[in-house]
Amino acid sequence: MSRQDARSRDRVVDEGRGARNPFDVMDVPNPNDQQVLEFATVTKLAGTLDDEHAGAWPTTSERNQHATLEGHWSSRWNGGADPTIPGDAEDKWKQGRAEVRTADDRVYVLFDWNHGARKGLLDARREGTTRLVGKYINLTDPKITRPWVGLVVSNQRIDGRWSGGRLDFRRR
């Protein structure tokens, strides 16, 4: 998607045509802005077996096969400390649940952490079949938005990187 196309898409939404996301929550503002495009240019994800995300982390039905990205997932992120979690640090993983929905060339992920006390929304466009480029908003603290790039390794695993660390998803 060109910068002009991205700006046009954002302008249509800003003119009051309603929410873009299928979760009926606050939209991610300008999910294709210059900051996102610049971050996407320098961010690479390989999806290899030696990726830090490739190793096992708790999921409940990892052996189930799914024909689509849509559905329930587990989430985890690091690279930032959540001040509402006692003793949290940038290197600690914050785990939670997620739900993925798609619409045209967009992938939306509603996710939580801290036992559901905190929530975020990711709005990304597909670039080809495996690359996702967009931004997330912290729905609990909407002034926090960050660019994000993801790699669909499979319908079981999405590796992701935000400007401060990782934001990954595994099938639940």
PDB file of C-alpha atoms in Angstrom:
ATOM      1  CA  MET A   1       0.000   0.000   0.000  1.00  0.00           C
ATOM      2  CA  SER A   2       1.416   3.375  -0.970  1.00  0.00           C
ATOM      3  CA  ARG A   3       1.615   6.242   1.487  1.00  0.00           C
ATOM      4  CA  GLN A   4      -1.058   8.074  -0.493  1.00  0.00           C
ATOM      5  CA  ASP A   5      -3.407   5.056  -0.341  1.00  0.00           C
ATOM      6  CA  ALA A   6      -2.773   4.750   3.402  1.00  0.00           C
ATOM      7  CA  ARG A   7      -3.529   8.440   3.975  1.00  0.00           C
ATOM      8  CA  SER A   8      -6.693   8.205   1.872  1.00  0.00           C
ATOM      9  CA  ARG A   9      -7.909   5.202   3.880  1.00  0.00           C
ATOM     10  CA  ASP A  10      -7.265   6.996   7.163  1.00  0.00           C
ATOM     11  CA  ARG A  11      -8.996  10.158   5.902  1.00  0.00           C
ATOM     12  CA  VAL A  12     -12.156   8.209   5.005  1.00  0.00           C
ATOM     13  CA  VAL A  13     -12.342   6.826   8.532  1.00  0.00           C
ATOM     14  CA  ASP A  14     -11.584  10.226  10.063  1.00  0.00           C
ATOM     15  CA  GLU A  15     -14.538  11.700   8.148  1.00  0.00           C
ATOM     16  CA  GLY A  16     -16.880   9.769  10.390  1.00  0.00           C
ATOM     17  CA  ARG A  17     -17.728   6.618   8.479  1.00  0.00           C
ATOM     18  CA  GLY A  18     -17.544   4.533  11.658  1.00  0.00           C
ATOM     19  CA  ALA A  19     -15.129   2.119  13.244  1.00  0.00           C
ATOM     20  CA  ARG A  20     -12.786   0.093  11.078  1.00  0.00           C
ATOM     21  CA  ASN A  21     -12.311  -2.760  13.517  1.00  0.00           C
ATOM     22  CA  PRO A  22     -14.769  -5.639  13.939  1.00  0.00           C
ATOM     23  CA  PHE A  23     -14.559  -5.611  17.755  1.00  0.00           C
ATOM     24  CA  ASP A  24     -16.545  -2.381  18.230  1.00  0.00           C
ATOM     25  CA  VAL A  25     -13.782  -0.814  20.331  1.00  0.00           C
ATOM     26  CA  MET A  26     -11.755   2.360  19.819  1.00  0.00           C
ATOM     27  CA  ASP A  27      -9.883   2.292  16.496  1.00  0.00           C
ATOM     28  CA  VAL A  28      -6.126   2.493  16.186  1.00  0.00           C
ATOM     29  CA  PRO A  29      -5.441   6.057  15.010  1.00  0.00           C
ATOM     30  CA  ASN A  30      -3.681   6.304  11.637  1.00  0.00           C
ATOM     31  CA  PRO A  31      -2.540   2.659  11.429  1.00  0.00           C
ATOM     32  CA  ASN A  32      -0.567   3.376   8.237  1.00  0.00           C
ATOM     33  CA  ASP A  33       1.173   6.596   9.266  1.00  0.00           C
ATOM     34  CA  GLN A  34       4.761   7.606   8.479  1.00  0.00           C
ATOM     35  CA  GLN A  35       6.083   6.162  11.754  1.00  0.00           C
ATOM     36  CA  VAL A  36       4.594   2.755  10.867  1.00  0.00           C
ATOM     37  CA  LEU A  37       5.982   2.845   7.327  1.00  0.00           C
ATOM     38  CA  GLU A  38       9.471   3.762   8.579  1.00  0.00           C
ATOM     39  CA  PHE A  39       9.386   1.049  11.259  1.00  0.00           C
ATOM     40  CA  ALA A  40       8.258  -1.522   8.688  1.00  0.00           C
ATOM     41  CA  THR A  41      11.148  -0.602   6.403  1.00  0.00           C
ATOM     42  CA  VAL A  42      13.785  -1.516   9.006  1.00  0.00           C
ATOM     43  CA  THR A  43      12.014  -4.414  10.752  1.00  0.00           C
ATOM     44  CA  LYS A  44      12.675  -7.947   9.586  1.00  0.00           C
ATOM     45  CA  LEU A  45      11.253 -11.172  11.015  1.00  0.00           C
ATOM     46  CA  ALA A  46      12.526 -14.511   9.724  1.00  0.00           C
ATOM     47  CA  GLY A  47      10.158 -16.969  11.432  1.00  0.00           C
ATOM     48  CA  THR A  48      12.973 -19.465  11.840  1.00  0.00           C
ATOM     49  CA  LEU A  49      13.175 -22.288  14.357  1.00  0.00           C
ATOM     50  CA  ASP A  50      15.894 -20.426  16.295  1.00  0.00           C
ATOM     51  CA  ASP A  51      13.739 -17.303  16.707  1.00  0.00           C
ATOM     52  CA  GLU A  52      13.159 -16.519  20.389  1.00  0.00           C
ATOM     53  CA  HIS A  53       9.440 -16.925  19.744  1.00  0.00           C
ATOM     54  CA  ALA A  54       9.750 -20.370  18.141  1.00  0.00           C
ATOM     55  CA  GLY A  55      10.192 -22.188  21.443  1.00  0.00           C
ATOM     56  CA  ALA A  56       7.226 -23.520  23.356  1.00  0.00           C
ATOM     57  CA  TRP A  57       5.237 -21.196  25.554  1.00  0.00           C
ATOM     58  CA  PRO A  58       1.994 -22.085  27.269  1.00  0.00           C
ATOM     59  CA  THR A  59      -0.926 -22.719  24.958  1.00  0.00           C
ATOM     60  CA  THR A  60      -3.841 -25.076  25.372  1.00  0.00           C
ATOM     61  CA  SER A  61      -4.389 -26.547  21.919  1.00  0.00           C
ATOM     62  CA  GLU A  62      -1.196 -26.081  19.953  1.00  0.00           C
ATOM     63  CA  ARG A  63      -1.644 -29.415  18.170  1.00  0.00           C
ATOM     64  CA  ASN A  64      -4.980 -28.371  16.622  1.00  0.00           C
ATOM     65  CA  GLN A  65      -4.805 -27.242  13.009  1.00  0.00           C
ATOM     66  CA  HIS A  66      -6.664 -24.147  11.882  1.00  0.00           C
ATOM     67  CA  ALA A  67      -7.487 -23.240   8.293  1.00  0.00           C
ATOM     68  CA  THR A  68      -7.633 -19.508   8.991  1.00  0.00           C
ATOM     69  CA  LEU A  69      -5.977 -16.865  11.146  1.00  0.00           C
ATOM     70  CA  GLU A  70      -9.302 -15.946  12.684  1.00  0.00           C
ATOM     71  CA  GLY A  71     -10.056 -17.231  16.129  1.00  0.00           C
ATOM     72  CA  HIS A  72      -8.660 -17.417  19.628  1.00  0.00           C
ATOM     73  CA  TRP A  73      -4.956 -17.075  20.357  1.00  0.00           C
ATOM     74  CA  SER A  74      -2.549 -16.547  23.243  1.00  0.00           C
ATOM     75  CA  SER A  75      -0.533 -13.345  23.309  1.00  0.00           C
ATOM     76  CA  ARG A  76       2.639 -12.170  24.936  1.00  0.00           C
ATOM     77  CA  TRP A  77       4.778  -9.082  24.757  1.00  0.00           C
ATOM     78  CA  ASN A  78       7.959  -7.672  26.235  1.00  0.00           C
ATOM     79  CA  GLY A  79      10.195  -4.645  25.832  1.00  0.00           C
ATOM     80  CA  GLY A  80       8.246  -2.336  28.105  1.00  0.00           C
ATOM     81  CA  ALA A  81       7.303  -2.275  31.752  1.00  0.00           C
ATOM     82  CA  ASP A  82       3.630  -1.961  32.647  1.00  0.00           C
ATOM     83  CA  PRO A  83       3.466   0.326  35.716  1.00  0.00           C
ATOM     84  CA  THR A  84       0.194  -1.292  36.836  1.00  0.00           C
ATOM     85  CA  ILE A  85       1.903  -4.678  37.346  1.00  0.00           C
ATOM     86  CA  PRO A  86       3.972  -4.814  40.554  1.00  0.00           C
ATOM     87  CA  GLY A  87       7.580  -5.794  39.846  1.00  0.00           C
ATOM     88  CA  ASP A  88       7.198  -5.729  36.063  1.00  0.00           C
ATOM     89  CA  ALA A  89      10.282  -5.051  33.930  1.00  0.00           C
ATOM     90  CA  GLU A  90      11.039  -4.646  30.219  1.00  0.00           C
ATOM     91  CA  ASP A  91      12.509  -8.149  29.933  1.00  0.00           C
ATOM     92  CA  LYS A  92       9.484  -9.872  31.501  1.00  0.00           C
ATOM     93  CA  TRP A  93       6.797 -11.341  29.260  1.00  0.00           C
ATOM     94  CA  LYS A  94       3.247 -10.122  29.746  1.00  0.00           C
ATOM     95  CA  GLN A  95       0.919 -12.940  28.679  1.00  0.00           C
ATOM     96  CA  GLY A  96      -2.741 -12.948  27.866  1.00  0.00           C
ATOM     97  CA  ARG A  97      -5.445 -13.922  25.416  1.00  0.00           C
ATOM     98  CA  ALA A  98      -6.141 -12.636  21.930  1.00  0.00           C
ATOM     99  CA  GLU A  99      -8.736 -12.863  19.212  1.00  0.00           C
ATOM    100  CA  VAL A 100      -7.908 -12.381  15.534  1.00  0.00           C
ATOM    101  CA  ARG A 101     -10.402 -11.199  12.937  1.00  0.00           C
ATOM    102  CA  THR A 102      -9.814 -10.232   9.336  1.00  0.00           C
ATOM    103  CA  ALA A 103     -11.541  -7.848   6.923  1.00  0.00           C
ATOM    104  CA  ASP A 104     -10.316  -7.485   3.346  1.00  0.00           C
ATOM    105  CA  ASP A 105      -6.562  -6.818   3.566  1.00  0.00           C
ATOM    106  CA  ARG A 106      -6.668  -5.962   7.301  1.00  0.00           C
ATOM    107  CA  VAL A 107      -5.919  -8.132  10.308  1.00  0.00           C
ATOM    108  CA  TYR A 108      -7.281  -6.999  13.678  1.00  0.00           C
ATOM    109  CA  VAL A 109      -6.116  -8.453  16.967  1.00  0.00           C
ATOM    110  CA  LEU A 110      -7.831  -7.658  20.253  1.00  0.00           C
ATOM    111  CA  PHE A 111      -5.543  -8.821  23.061  1.00  0.00           C
ATOM    112  CA  ASP A 112      -5.202  -8.509  26.811  1.00  0.00           C
ATOM    113  CA  TRP A 113      -2.642  -9.004  29.565  1.00  0.00           C
ATOM    114  CA  ASN A 114      -2.437  -8.789  33.373  1.00  0.00           C
ATOM    115  CA  HIS A 115      -5.302 -11.307  33.684  1.00  0.00           C
ATOM    116  CA  GLY A 116      -7.513  -9.249  31.362  1.00  0.00           C
ATOM    117  CA  ALA A 117      -7.083  -5.984  33.276  1.00  0.00           C
ATOM    118  CA  ARG A 118      -5.313  -4.328  30.326  1.00  0.00           C
ATOM    119  CA  LYS A 119      -6.330  -4.473  26.655  1.00  0.00           C
ATOM    120  CA  GLY A 120      -4.897  -3.521  23.289  1.00  0.00           C
ATOM    121  CA  LEU A 121      -5.981  -3.501  19.649  1.00  0.00           C
ATOM    122  CA  LEU A 122      -3.709  -4.161  16.712  1.00  0.00           C
ATOM    123  CA  ASP A 123      -4.707  -2.979  13.215  1.00  0.00           C
ATOM    124  CA  ALA A 124      -2.402  -4.263  10.464  1.00  0.00           C
ATOM    125  CA  ARG A 125      -2.574  -4.548   6.705  1.00  0.00           C
ATOM    126  CA  ARG A 126      -1.362  -7.607   4.855  1.00  0.00           C
ATOM    127  CA  GLU A 127       1.668  -7.214   2.631  1.00  0.00           C
ATOM    128  CA  GLY A 128       1.696 -10.378   0.577  1.00  0.00           C
ATOM    129  CA  THR A 129       0.630 -13.555   2.328  1.00  0.00           C
ATOM    130  CA  THR A 130       2.806 -13.486   5.452  1.00  0.00           C
ATOM    131  CA  ARG A 131       3.827  -9.927   6.378  1.00  0.00           C
ATOM    132  CA  LEU A 132       1.603  -7.697   8.527  1.00  0.00           C
ATOM    133  CA  VAL A 133       2.278  -3.964   9.014  1.00  0.00           C
ATOM    134  CA  GLY A 134       0.363  -1.687  11.336  1.00  0.00           C
ATOM    135  CA  LYS A 135       0.022  -0.186  14.772  1.00  0.00           C
ATOM    136  CA  TYR A 136      -1.508  -0.985  18.107  1.00  0.00           C
ATOM    137  CA  ILE A 137      -3.295   1.105  20.676  1.00  0.00           C
ATOM    138  CA  ASN A 138      -3.381   0.425  24.384  1.00  0.00           C
ATOM    139  CA  LEU A 139      -7.142   0.557  24.949  1.00  0.00           C
ATOM    140  CA  THR A 140      -6.662   0.972  28.690  1.00  0.00           C
ATOM    141  CA  ASP A 141      -4.359   3.976  28.124  1.00  0.00           C
ATOM    142  CA  PRO A 142      -5.173   5.240  24.581  1.00  0.00           C
ATOM    143  CA  LYS A 143      -2.352   7.768  24.467  1.00  0.00           C
ATOM    144  CA  ILE A 144      -0.020   4.767  23.976  1.00  0.00           C
ATOM    145  CA  THR A 145       0.241   3.721  20.332  1.00  0.00           C
ATOM    146  CA  ARG A 146       3.188   1.961  18.698  1.00  0.00           C
ATOM    147  CA  PRO A 147       4.062   0.665  15.225  1.00  0.00           C
ATOM    148  CA  TRP A 148       4.082  -3.120  14.817  1.00  0.00           C
ATOM    149  CA  VAL A 149       5.275  -5.573  12.166  1.00  0.00           C
ATOM    150  CA  GLY A 150       4.256  -9.213  12.141  1.00  0.00           C
ATOM    151  CA  LEU A 151       5.122 -12.380  10.285  1.00  0.00           C
ATOM    152  CA  VAL A 152       2.481 -15.061   9.853  1.00  0.00           C
ATOM    153  CA  VAL A 153       4.678 -18.141  10.283  1.00  0.00           C
ATOM    154  CA  SER A 154       1.589 -20.358  10.213  1.00  0.00           C
ATOM    155  CA  ASN A 155      -2.044 -20.336  11.334  1.00  0.00           C
ATOM    156  CA  GLN A 156      -0.570 -21.407  14.692  1.00  0.00           C
ATOM    157  CA  ARG A 157       2.113 -18.707  15.097  1.00  0.00           C
ATOM    158  CA  ILE A 158       2.499 -14.992  14.438  1.00  0.00           C
ATOM    159  CA  ASP A 159       5.854 -13.433  15.296  1.00  0.00           C
ATOM    160  CA  GLY A 160       5.690  -9.713  15.916  1.00  0.00           C
ATOM    161  CA  ARG A 161       7.896  -6.796  16.777  1.00  0.00           C
ATOM    162  CA  TRP A 162       6.870  -3.410  18.124  1.00  0.00           C
ATOM    163  CA  SER A 163       9.246  -0.457  18.445  1.00  0.00           C
ATOM    164  CA  GLY A 164      10.294  -1.521  21.960  1.00  0.00           C
ATOM    165  CA  GLY A 165      10.307  -5.318  21.822  1.00  0.00           C
ATOM    166  CA  ARG A 166       8.175  -8.302  20.849  1.00  0.00           C
ATOM    167  CA  LEU A 167       4.404  -8.774  20.585  1.00  0.00           C
ATOM    168  CA  ASP A 168       3.741 -12.366  19.492  1.00  0.00           C
ATOM    169  CA  PHE A 169       0.753 -14.663  19.155  1.00  0.00           C
ATOM    170  CA  ARG A 170       0.292 -18.418  19.394  1.00  0.00           C
ATOM    171  CA  ARG A 171      -2.818 -20.453  18.817  1.00  0.00           C
ATOM    172  CA  ARG A 172      -4.611 -21.283  22.075  1.00  0.00           C
TER     173      ARG A 172
END
